[in-house]
């Protein structure tokens, strides 16, 4: 199914935050947004997995790092099957420096500073998720369009 606007997936357990994320992505980047509760992510990933033909279903996934750690890292690795680009949001200070295992992927703190959120989206869209996921999990990527050396947006 072809869409006229780039597609984004917002995965956040806080629906109010997800609605604000949707508003920013729609107004600033012209994206059509799907909001998903983390509990439905695994099934959604199966339904929209990349089959190797054509573009991935989502141009961008905005993923809240406030999910249970055991579930979180498994699901994030699977996001490559549906998304070309990824960014993280968080309320955890420990993740502002980057999400372990995902060097260089932008992270923005919540509540959002609109300019930093927009910068993080821009940084995410400028790099391919497949290349990022292939990086050594212990490595640190170079600066990402105005972010710190680890991709954080402060």
mmCIF file of N, CA and C in Angstrom, residues 7-143:
data_model
loop_
_atom_site.group_PDB
_atom_site.id
_atom_site.type_symbol
_atom_site.label_atom_id
_atom_site.label_comp_id
_atom_site.label_asym_id
_atom_site.label_seq_id
_atom_site.Cartn_x
_atom_site.Cartn_y
_atom_site.Cartn_z
ATOM 1 N N UNK A 7 5.606 7.674 6.398
ATOM 2 C CA UNK A 7 4.956 7.043 7.538
ATOM 3 C C UNK A 7 5.888 7.019 8.745
ATOM 4 N N UNK A 8 5.329 7.279 9.917
ATOM 5 C CA UNK A 8 6.086 7.187 11.163
ATOM 6 C C UNK A 8 5.301 6.339 12.150
ATOM 7 N N UNK A 9 6.023 5.605 12.973
ATOM 8 C CA UNK A 9 5.435 4.807 14.040
ATOM 9 C C UNK A 9 5.938 5.367 15.360
ATOM 10 N N UNK A 10 5.020 5.691 16.257
ATOM 11 C CA UNK A 10 5.367 6.180 17.591
ATOM 12 C C UNK A 10 4.994 5.090 18.587
ATOM 13 N N UNK A 11 5.996 4.587 19.331
ATOM 14 C CA UNK A 11 5.775 3.539 20.315
ATOM 15 C C UNK A 11 6.024 4.149 21.690
ATOM 16 N N UNK A 12 4.932 4.358 22.427
ATOM 17 C CA UNK A 12 5.034 5.007 23.734
ATOM 18 C C UNK A 12 3.852 4.564 24.581
ATOM 19 N N UNK A 13 4.097 4.253 25.839
ATOM 20 C CA UNK A 13 3.022 3.825 26.730
ATOM 21 C C UNK A 13 2.207 5.003 27.259
ATOM 22 N N UNK A 14 2.705 6.219 27.108
ATOM 23 C CA UNK A 14 1.984 7.419 27.549
ATOM 24 C C UNK A 14 1.289 8.033 26.336
ATOM 25 N N UNK A 15 -0.019 7.857 26.265
ATOM 26 C CA UNK A 15 -0.766 8.289 25.082
ATOM 27 C C UNK A 15 -0.699 9.802 24.860
ATOM 28 N N UNK A 16 -0.677 10.577 25.927
ATOM 29 C CA UNK A 16 -0.589 12.032 25.790
ATOM 30 C C UNK A 16 0.750 12.421 25.141
ATOM 31 N N UNK A 17 1.827 11.798 25.560
ATOM 32 C CA UNK A 17 3.141 12.063 24.952
ATOM 33 C C UNK A 17 3.127 11.608 23.495
ATOM 34 N N UNK A 18 2.515 10.466 23.235
ATOM 35 C CA UNK A 18 2.437 9.967 21.861
ATOM 36 C C UNK A 18 1.672 10.939 20.961
ATOM 37 N N UNK A 19 0.616 11.546 21.495
ATOM 38 C CA UNK A 19 -0.139 12.532 20.714
ATOM 39 C C UNK A 19 0.698 13.768 20.410
ATOM 40 N N UNK A 20 1.510 14.211 21.363
ATOM 41 C CA UNK A 20 2.399 15.358 21.126
ATOM 42 C C UNK A 20 3.456 14.999 20.081
ATOM 43 N N UNK A 21 3.972 13.789 20.155
ATOM 44 C CA UNK A 21 4.942 13.325 19.171
ATOM 45 C C UNK A 21 4.297 13.306 17.787
ATOM 46 N N UNK A 22 3.083 12.806 17.713
ATOM 47 C CA UNK A 22 2.346 12.787 16.448
ATOM 48 C C UNK A 22 2.193 14.208 15.897
ATOM 49 N N UNK A 23 1.803 15.143 16.748
ATOM 50 C CA UNK A 23 1.615 16.526 16.313
ATOM 51 C C UNK A 23 2.912 17.104 15.736
ATOM 52 N N UNK A 24 4.010 16.900 16.418
ATOM 53 C CA UNK A 24 5.291 17.429 15.938
ATOM 54 C C UNK A 24 5.704 16.801 14.608
ATOM 55 N N UNK A 25 5.537 15.499 14.490
ATOM 56 C CA UNK A 25 5.915 14.819 13.248
ATOM 57 C C UNK A 25 5.018 15.227 12.087
ATOM 58 N N UNK A 26 3.754 15.432 12.366
ATOM 59 C CA UNK A 26 2.802 15.820 11.325
ATOM 60 C C UNK A 26 3.021 17.260 10.885
ATOM 61 N N UNK A 27 3.087 18.168 11.847
ATOM 62 C CA UNK A 27 3.201 19.588 11.519
ATOM 63 C C UNK A 27 4.565 19.970 10.953
ATOM 64 N N UNK A 28 5.617 19.407 11.493
ATOM 65 C CA UNK A 28 6.957 19.811 11.084
ATOM 66 C C UNK A 28 7.493 18.996 9.909
ATOM 67 N N UNK A 29 7.189 17.705 9.867
ATOM 68 C CA UNK A 29 7.787 16.836 8.855
ATOM 69 C C UNK A 29 6.774 16.271 7.869
ATOM 70 N N UNK A 30 5.494 16.582 8.029
ATOM 71 C CA UNK A 30 4.467 16.118 7.101
ATOM 72 C C UNK A 30 4.272 14.615 7.107
ATOM 73 N N UNK A 31 4.538 13.989 8.238
ATOM 74 C CA UNK A 31 4.429 12.539 8.320
ATOM 75 C C UNK A 31 3.027 12.103 8.737
ATOM 76 N N UNK A 32 2.609 10.968 8.235
ATOM 77 C CA UNK A 32 1.402 10.301 8.704
ATOM 78 C C UNK A 32 1.847 9.371 9.826
ATOM 79 N N UNK A 33 1.201 9.457 10.974
ATOM 80 C CA UNK A 33 1.695 8.791 12.178
ATOM 81 C C UNK A 33 0.732 7.712 12.658
ATOM 82 N N UNK A 34 1.308 6.576 13.030
ATOM 83 C CA UNK A 34 0.597 5.509 13.717
ATOM 84 C C UNK A 34 1.110 5.478 15.143
ATOM 85 N N UNK A 35 0.209 5.505 16.109
ATOM 86 C CA UNK A 35 0.592 5.417 17.520
ATOM 87 C C UNK A 35 0.332 3.996 17.988
ATOM 88 N N UNK A 36 1.300 3.457 18.713
ATOM 89 C CA UNK A 36 1.196 2.072 19.156
ATOM 90 C C UNK A 36 1.625 1.960 20.609
ATOM 91 N N UNK A 37 0.833 1.250 21.402
ATOM 92 C CA UNK A 37 1.226 0.938 22.765
ATOM 93 C C UNK A 37 2.280 -0.168 22.696
ATOM 94 N N UNK A 38 3.292 -0.112 23.542
ATOM 95 C CA UNK A 38 4.359 -1.120 23.492
ATOM 96 C C UNK A 38 3.874 -2.561 23.604
ATOM 97 N N UNK A 39 2.767 -2.784 24.284
ATOM 98 C CA UNK A 39 2.272 -4.158 24.441
ATOM 99 C C UNK A 39 1.827 -4.761 23.116
ATOM 100 N N UNK A 40 1.535 -3.937 22.130
ATOM 101 C CA UNK A 40 1.087 -4.425 20.825
ATOM 102 C C UNK A 40 2.214 -4.448 19.790
ATOM 103 N N UNK A 41 3.427 -4.096 20.197
ATOM 104 C CA UNK A 41 4.517 -3.947 19.230
ATOM 105 C C UNK A 41 4.909 -5.252 18.545
ATOM 106 N N UNK A 42 5.071 -6.326 19.286
ATOM 107 C CA UNK A 42 5.534 -7.579 18.682
ATOM 108 C C UNK A 42 4.601 -8.038 17.561
ATOM 109 N N UNK A 43 3.311 -8.003 17.813
ATOM 110 C CA UNK A 43 2.344 -8.410 16.787
ATOM 111 C C UNK A 43 2.369 -7.456 15.598
ATOM 112 N N UNK A 44 2.478 -6.179 15.870
ATOM 113 C CA UNK A 44 2.521 -5.178 14.804
ATOM 114 C C UNK A 44 3.755 -5.393 13.911
ATOM 115 N N UNK A 45 4.881 -5.725 14.531
ATOM 116 C CA UNK A 45 6.101 -5.975 13.764
ATOM 117 C C UNK A 45 5.930 -7.171 12.827
ATOM 118 N N UNK A 46 5.250 -8.202 13.281
ATOM 119 C CA UNK A 46 5.001 -9.367 12.433
ATOM 120 C C UNK A 46 4.142 -8.994 11.228
ATOM 121 N N UNK A 47 3.130 -8.176 11.463
ATOM 122 C CA UNK A 47 2.202 -7.791 10.396
ATOM 123 C C UNK A 47 2.834 -6.883 9.345
ATOM 124 N N UNK A 48 3.848 -6.112 9.731
ATOM 125 C CA UNK A 48 4.428 -5.115 8.828
ATOM 126 C C UNK A 48 5.895 -5.383 8.510
ATOM 127 N N UNK A 49 6.343 -6.603 8.655
ATOM 128 C CA UNK A 49 7.751 -6.932 8.415
ATOM 129 C C UNK A 49 8.139 -6.662 6.962
ATOM 130 N N UNK A 50 9.374 -6.228 6.795
ATOM 131 C CA UNK A 50 9.938 -5.936 5.484
ATOM 132 C C UNK A 50 10.173 -7.249 4.746
ATOM 133 N N UNK A 51 9.653 -7.354 3.510
ATOM 134 C CA UNK A 51 9.797 -8.592 2.746
ATOM 135 C C UNK A 51 10.959 -8.553 1.753
ATOM 136 N N UNK A 52 11.739 -7.485 1.795
ATOM 137 C CA UNK A 52 12.879 -7.370 0.893
ATOM 138 C C UNK A 52 12.560 -6.665 -0.407
ATOM 139 N N UNK A 53 11.305 -6.387 -0.662
ATOM 140 C CA UNK A 53 10.894 -5.690 -1.885
ATOM 141 C C UNK A 53 10.324 -4.324 -1.530
ATOM 142 N N UNK A 54 10.765 -3.309 -2.253
ATOM 143 C CA UNK A 54 10.243 -1.966 -2.039
ATOM 144 C C UNK A 54 10.732 -1.370 -0.734
ATOM 145 N N UNK A 55 10.158 -0.242 -0.358
ATOM 146 C CA UNK A 55 10.599 0.433 0.870
ATOM 147 C C UNK A 55 10.028 -0.233 2.117
ATOM 148 N N UNK A 56 10.655 0.045 3.242
ATOM 149 C CA UNK A 56 10.111 -0.424 4.511
ATOM 150 C C UNK A 56 8.819 0.330 4.800
ATOM 151 N N UNK A 57 7.986 -0.228 5.655
ATOM 152 C CA UNK A 57 6.670 0.345 5.923
ATOM 153 C C UNK A 57 6.756 1.742 6.544
ATOM 154 N N UNK A 58 7.716 1.944 7.455
ATOM 155 C CA UNK A 58 7.846 3.229 8.139
ATOM 156 C C UNK A 58 9.164 3.895 7.782
ATOM 157 N N UNK A 59 9.104 5.180 7.545
ATOM 158 C CA UNK A 59 10.317 5.964 7.354
ATOM 159 C C UNK A 59 11.027 6.144 8.693
ATOM 160 N N UNK A 60 10.251 6.308 9.755
ATOM 161 C CA UNK A 60 10.817 6.593 11.077
ATOM 162 C C UNK A 60 10.013 5.896 12.161
ATOM 163 N N UNK A 61 10.732 5.361 13.152
ATOM 164 C CA UNK A 61 10.100 4.892 14.379
ATOM 165 C C UNK A 61 10.664 5.723 15.519
ATOM 166 N N UNK A 62 9.753 6.287 16.326
ATOM 167 C CA UNK A 62 10.118 7.022 17.535
ATOM 168 C C UNK A 62 9.752 6.106 18.697
ATOM 169 N N UNK A 63 10.769 5.670 19.427
ATOM 170 C CA UNK A 63 10.611 4.593 20.412
ATOM 171 C C UNK A 63 10.960 5.088 21.807
ATOM 172 N N UNK A 64 10.029 4.953 22.750
ATOM 173 C CA UNK A 64 10.260 5.351 24.129
ATOM 174 C C UNK A 64 11.079 4.291 24.849
ATOM 175 N N UNK A 65 12.174 4.706 25.470
ATOM 176 C CA UNK A 65 13.046 3.749 26.156
ATOM 177 C C UNK A 65 12.582 3.426 27.564
ATOM 178 N N UNK A 66 11.382 3.835 27.926
ATOM 179 C CA UNK A 66 10.850 3.547 29.249
ATOM 180 C C UNK A 66 10.219 2.176 29.359
ATOM 181 N N UNK A 67 10.453 1.315 28.396
ATOM 182 C CA UNK A 67 9.850 -0.019 28.401
ATOM 183 C C UNK A 67 10.704 -0.980 29.224
ATOM 184 N N UNK A 68 10.116 -2.098 29.662
ATOM 185 C CA UNK A 68 10.908 -3.071 30.416
ATOM 186 C C UNK A 68 12.130 -3.507 29.612
ATOM 187 N N UNK A 69 13.280 -3.474 30.248
ATOM 188 C CA UNK A 69 14.533 -3.702 29.536
ATOM 189 C C UNK A 69 14.578 -5.029 28.782
ATOM 190 N N UNK A 70 14.062 -6.092 29.348
ATOM 191 C CA UNK A 70 14.133 -7.394 28.677
ATOM 192 C C UNK A 70 13.347 -7.380 27.365
ATOM 193 N N UNK A 71 12.192 -6.730 27.355
ATOM 194 C CA UNK A 71 11.385 -6.640 26.138
ATOM 195 C C UNK A 71 11.991 -5.637 25.169
ATOM 196 N N UNK A 72 12.479 -4.543 25.727
ATOM 197 C CA UNK A 72 12.901 -3.405 24.923
ATOM 198 C C UNK A 72 13.953 -3.750 23.880
ATOM 199 N N UNK A 73 15.040 -4.350 24.266
ATOM 200 C CA UNK A 73 16.131 -4.561 23.327
ATOM 201 C C UNK A 73 15.765 -5.585 22.255
ATOM 202 N N UNK A 74 14.964 -6.577 22.586
ATOM 203 C CA UNK A 74 14.516 -7.527 21.565
ATOM 204 C C UNK A 74 13.675 -6.831 20.517
ATOM 205 N N UNK A 75 12.724 -6.015 20.953
ATOM 206 C CA UNK A 75 11.835 -5.321 20.024
ATOM 207 C C UNK A 75 12.587 -4.293 19.185
ATOM 208 N N UNK A 76 13.518 -3.570 19.776
ATOM 209 C CA UNK A 76 14.247 -2.540 19.040
ATOM 210 C C UNK A 76 15.038 -3.159 17.899
ATOM 211 N N UNK A 77 15.673 -4.285 18.154
ATOM 212 C CA UNK A 77 16.404 -4.958 17.087
ATOM 213 C C UNK A 77 15.491 -5.365 15.942
ATOM 214 N N UNK A 78 14.258 -5.723 16.256
ATOM 215 C CA UNK A 78 13.296 -6.128 15.237
ATOM 216 C C UNK A 78 12.731 -4.947 14.447
ATOM 217 N N UNK A 79 12.907 -3.731 14.940
ATOM 218 C CA UNK A 79 12.362 -2.562 14.240
ATOM 219 C C UNK A 79 12.973 -2.377 12.851
ATOM 220 N N UNK A 80 14.161 -2.910 12.635
ATOM 221 C CA UNK A 80 14.782 -2.814 11.312
ATOM 222 C C UNK A 80 13.902 -3.450 10.244
ATOM 223 N N UNK A 81 13.067 -4.396 10.651
ATOM 224 C CA UNK A 81 12.179 -5.059 9.694
ATOM 225 C C UNK A 81 11.042 -4.166 9.205
ATOM 226 N N UNK A 82 10.764 -3.081 9.913
ATOM 227 C CA UNK A 82 9.649 -2.216 9.500
ATOM 228 C C UNK A 82 10.057 -0.772 9.254
ATOM 229 N N UNK A 83 11.262 -0.374 9.673
ATOM 230 C CA UNK A 83 11.616 1.049 9.628
ATOM 231 C C UNK A 83 12.967 1.297 8.989
ATOM 232 N N UNK A 84 13.041 2.400 8.264
ATOM 233 C CA UNK A 84 14.307 2.822 7.688
ATOM 234 C C UNK A 84 15.152 3.590 8.707
ATOM 235 N N UNK A 85 14.497 4.280 9.644
ATOM 236 C CA UNK A 85 15.191 5.135 10.605
ATOM 237 C C UNK A 85 14.573 5.008 11.989
ATOM 238 N N UNK A 86 15.384 5.285 13.010
ATOM 239 C CA UNK A 86 14.969 5.115 14.390
ATOM 240 C C UNK A 86 15.490 6.261 15.234
ATOM 241 N N UNK A 87 14.683 6.686 16.201
ATOM 242 C CA UNK A 87 15.163 7.574 17.258
ATOM 243 C C UNK A 87 14.503 7.148 18.556
ATOM 244 N N UNK A 88 15.155 7.480 19.666
ATOM 245 C CA UNK A 88 14.644 7.138 20.977
ATOM 246 C C UNK A 88 14.164 8.391 21.705
ATOM 247 N N UNK A 89 13.167 8.209 22.572
ATOM 248 C CA UNK A 89 12.780 9.225 23.535
ATOM 249 C C UNK A 89 12.924 8.594 24.908
ATOM 250 N N UNK A 90 13.134 9.437 25.925
ATOM 251 C CA UNK A 90 13.344 8.870 27.252
ATOM 252 C C UNK A 90 13.059 9.878 28.347
ATOM 253 N N UNK A 91 12.730 9.357 29.509
ATOM 254 C CA UNK A 91 12.669 10.163 30.725
ATOM 255 C C UNK A 91 13.815 9.761 31.647
ATOM 256 N N UNK A 92 14.634 8.820 31.224
ATOM 257 C CA UNK A 92 15.726 8.292 32.038
ATOM 258 C C UNK A 92 17.035 9.010 31.720
ATOM 259 N N UNK A 93 17.605 9.663 32.724
ATOM 260 C CA UNK A 93 18.876 10.358 32.526
ATOM 261 C C UNK A 93 19.965 9.423 32.011
ATOM 262 N N UNK A 94 19.921 8.163 32.426
ATOM 263 C CA UNK A 94 20.968 7.220 32.025
ATOM 264 C C UNK A 94 20.968 6.962 30.519
ATOM 265 N N UNK A 95 19.843 7.201 29.839
ATOM 266 C CA UNK A 95 19.779 6.972 28.398
ATOM 267 C C UNK A 95 20.046 8.237 27.579
ATOM 268 N N UNK A 96 20.133 9.396 28.212
ATOM 269 C CA UNK A 96 20.378 10.621 27.452
ATOM 270 C C UNK A 96 21.723 10.588 26.738
ATOM 271 N N UNK A 97 22.652 9.810 27.253
ATOM 272 C CA UNK A 97 23.952 9.659 26.614
ATOM 273 C C UNK A 97 23.959 8.615 25.517
ATOM 274 N N UNK A 98 22.841 7.987 25.264
ATOM 275 C CA UNK A 98 22.732 6.954 24.241
ATOM 276 C C UNK A 98 22.174 5.678 24.837
ATOM 277 N N UNK A 99 21.502 4.906 24.009
ATOM 278 C CA UNK A 99 20.926 3.637 24.443
ATOM 279 C C UNK A 99 21.963 2.540 24.208
ATOM 280 N N UNK A 100 22.300 1.774 25.239
ATOM 281 C CA UNK A 100 23.305 0.726 25.087
ATOM 282 C C UNK A 100 22.982 -0.207 23.920
ATOM 283 N N UNK A 101 23.990 -0.458 23.100
ATOM 284 C CA UNK A 101 23.820 -1.334 21.956
ATOM 285 C C UNK A 101 23.371 -0.631 20.692
ATOM 286 N N UNK A 102 23.087 0.668 20.778
ATOM 287 C CA UNK A 102 22.603 1.427 19.633
ATOM 288 C C UNK A 102 23.365 2.743 19.505
ATOM 289 N N UNK A 103 24.679 2.662 19.311
ATOM 290 C CA UNK A 103 25.484 3.888 19.243
ATOM 291 C C UNK A 103 25.084 4.763 18.060
ATOM 292 N N UNK A 104 25.017 6.055 18.314
ATOM 293 C CA UNK A 104 24.748 7.012 17.252
ATOM 294 C C UNK A 104 23.287 7.263 16.962
ATOM 295 N N UNK A 105 22.398 6.456 17.513
ATOM 296 C CA UNK A 105 20.975 6.681 17.267
ATOM 297 C C UNK A 105 20.516 7.800 18.200
ATOM 298 N N UNK A 106 19.905 8.837 17.649
ATOM 299 C CA UNK A 106 19.515 9.994 18.469
ATOM 300 C C UNK A 106 18.558 9.638 19.602
ATOM 301 N N UNK A 107 18.772 10.328 20.729
ATOM 302 C CA UNK A 107 17.935 10.201 21.916
ATOM 303 C C UNK A 107 17.524 11.610 22.319
ATOM 304 N N UNK A 108 16.240 11.804 22.593
ATOM 305 C CA UNK A 108 15.767 13.108 23.068
ATOM 306 C C UNK A 108 14.993 12.897 24.365
ATOM 307 N N UNK A 109 15.250 13.774 25.328
ATOM 308 C CA UNK A 109 14.594 13.679 26.620
ATOM 309 C C UNK A 109 13.167 14.184 26.588
ATOM 310 N N UNK A 110 12.368 13.636 27.511
ATOM 311 C CA UNK A 110 10.987 14.078 27.669
ATOM 312 C C UNK A 110 10.879 14.780 29.009
ATOM 313 N N UNK A 111 10.077 15.810 29.129
ATOM 314 C CA UNK A 111 9.259 16.405 28.068
ATOM 315 C C UNK A 111 10.154 17.046 27.011
ATOM 316 N N UNK A 112 9.624 17.134 25.793
ATOM 317 C CA UNK A 112 10.411 17.585 24.659
ATOM 318 C C UNK A 112 10.673 19.079 24.677
ATOM 319 N N UNK A 113 11.887 19.421 24.328
ATOM 320 C CA UNK A 113 12.204 20.757 23.848
ATOM 321 C C UNK A 113 11.982 20.627 22.341
ATOM 322 N N UNK A 114 11.069 21.397 21.775
ATOM 323 C CA UNK A 114 10.656 21.223 20.375
ATOM 324 C C UNK A 114 11.852 21.278 19.433
ATOM 325 N N UNK A 115 12.752 22.229 19.636
ATOM 326 C CA UNK A 115 13.905 22.352 18.738
ATOM 327 C C UNK A 115 14.782 21.097 18.809
ATOM 328 N N UNK A 116 15.008 20.588 20.015
ATOM 329 C CA UNK A 116 15.828 19.381 20.151
ATOM 330 C C UNK A 116 15.132 18.163 19.552
ATOM 331 N N UNK A 117 13.821 18.084 19.708
ATOM 332 C CA UNK A 117 13.071 16.989 19.096
ATOM 333 C C UNK A 117 13.220 17.042 17.577
ATOM 334 N N UNK A 118 13.026 18.223 16.999
ATOM 335 C CA UNK A 118 13.157 18.375 15.545
ATOM 336 C C UNK A 118 14.569 18.050 15.082
ATOM 337 N N UNK A 119 15.581 18.463 15.846
ATOM 338 C CA UNK A 119 16.974 18.137 15.509
ATOM 339 C C UNK A 119 17.205 16.630 15.544
ATOM 340 N N UNK A 120 16.619 15.959 16.541
ATOM 341 C CA UNK A 120 16.784 14.507 16.658
ATOM 342 C C UNK A 120 16.134 13.787 15.487
ATOM 343 N N UNK A 121 14.955 14.236 15.071
ATOM 344 C CA UNK A 121 14.297 13.631 13.910
ATOM 345 C C UNK A 121 15.169 13.828 12.679
ATOM 346 N N UNK A 122 15.660 15.044 12.483
ATOM 347 C CA UNK A 122 16.525 15.318 11.342
ATOM 348 C C UNK A 122 17.775 14.458 11.353
ATOM 349 N N UNK A 123 18.386 14.297 12.531
ATOM 350 C CA UNK A 123 19.579 13.459 12.651
ATOM 351 C C UNK A 123 19.256 12.005 12.337
ATOM 352 N N UNK A 124 18.135 11.539 12.823
ATOM 353 C CA UNK A 124 17.738 10.157 12.570
ATOM 354 C C UNK A 124 17.499 9.909 11.088
ATOM 355 N N UNK A 125 16.812 10.837 10.443
ATOM 356 C CA UNK A 125 16.495 10.661 9.026
ATOM 357 C C UNK A 125 17.726 10.757 8.133
ATOM 358 N N UNK A 126 18.818 11.300 8.653
ATOM 359 C CA UNK A 126 20.018 11.441 7.831
ATOM 360 C C UNK A 126 20.914 10.199 7.850
ATOM 361 N N UNK A 127 20.573 9.210 8.655
ATOM 362 C CA UNK A 127 21.357 7.983 8.727
ATOM 363 C C UNK A 127 20.452 6.777 8.545
ATOM 364 N N UNK A 128 20.999 5.730 7.949
ATOM 365 C CA UNK A 128 20.240 4.513 7.694
ATOM 366 C C UNK A 128 20.292 3.586 8.902
ATOM 367 N N UNK A 129 19.136 3.105 9.343
ATOM 368 C CA UNK A 129 19.059 2.230 10.496
ATOM 369 C C UNK A 129 19.837 0.938 10.289
ATOM 370 N N UNK A 130 19.815 0.385 9.113
ATOM 371 C CA UNK A 130 20.519 -0.878 8.868
ATOM 372 C C UNK A 130 22.006 -0.726 9.156
ATOM 373 N N UNK A 131 22.595 0.378 8.711
ATOM 374 C CA UNK A 131 24.012 0.602 8.955
ATOM 375 C C UNK A 131 24.283 0.793 10.440
ATOM 376 N N UNK A 132 23.387 1.473 11.132
ATOM 377 C CA UNK A 132 23.573 1.696 12.564
ATOM 378 C C UNK A 132 23.515 0.390 13.340
ATOM 379 N N UNK A 133 22.571 -0.479 13.001
ATOM 380 C CA UNK A 133 22.422 -1.722 13.738
ATOM 381 C C UNK A 133 23.584 -2.677 13.482
ATOM 382 N N UNK A 134 24.314 -2.486 12.408
ATOM 383 C CA UNK A 134 25.465 -3.329 12.111
ATOM 384 C C UNK A 134 26.715 -2.869 12.846
ATOM 385 N N UNK A 135 26.687 -1.668 13.424
ATOM 386 C CA UNK A 135 27.847 -1.152 14.131
ATOM 387 C C UNK A 135 28.152 -2.023 15.336
ATOM 388 N N UNK A 136 29.406 -2.033 15.728
ATOM 389 C CA UNK A 136 29.814 -2.735 16.931
ATOM 390 C C UNK A 136 29.058 -2.144 18.112
ATOM 391 N N UNK A 137 28.374 -2.964 18.869
ATOM 392 C CA UNK A 137 27.561 -2.481 19.986
ATOM 393 C C UNK A 137 28.398 -1.724 21.016
ATOM 394 N N UNK A 138 29.668 -1.993 21.085
ATOM 395 C CA UNK A 138 30.528 -1.294 22.036
ATOM 396 C C UNK A 138 31.130 -0.033 21.471
ATOM 397 N N UNK A 139 30.970 0.204 20.173
ATOM 398 C CA UNK A 139 31.561 1.372 19.540
ATOM 399 C C UNK A 139 30.755 2.620 19.757
ATOM 400 N N UNK A 140 31.344 3.735 19.450
ATOM 401 C CA UNK A 140 30.655 5.016 19.554
ATOM 402 C C UNK A 140 30.703 5.674 18.193
ATOM 403 N N UNK A 141 29.559 6.038 17.686
ATOM 404 C CA UNK A 141 29.486 6.688 16.381
ATOM 405 C C UNK A 141 29.960 8.121 16.493
ATOM 406 N N UNK A 142 30.305 8.710 15.371
ATOM 407 C CA UNK A 142 30.712 10.103 15.341
ATOM 408 C C UNK A 142 29.529 11.020 15.558
ATOM 409 N N UNK A 143 29.780 12.334 15.605
ATOM 410 C CA UNK A 143 28.698 13.290 15.817
ATOM 411 C C UNK A 143 27.600 13.147 14.771
#
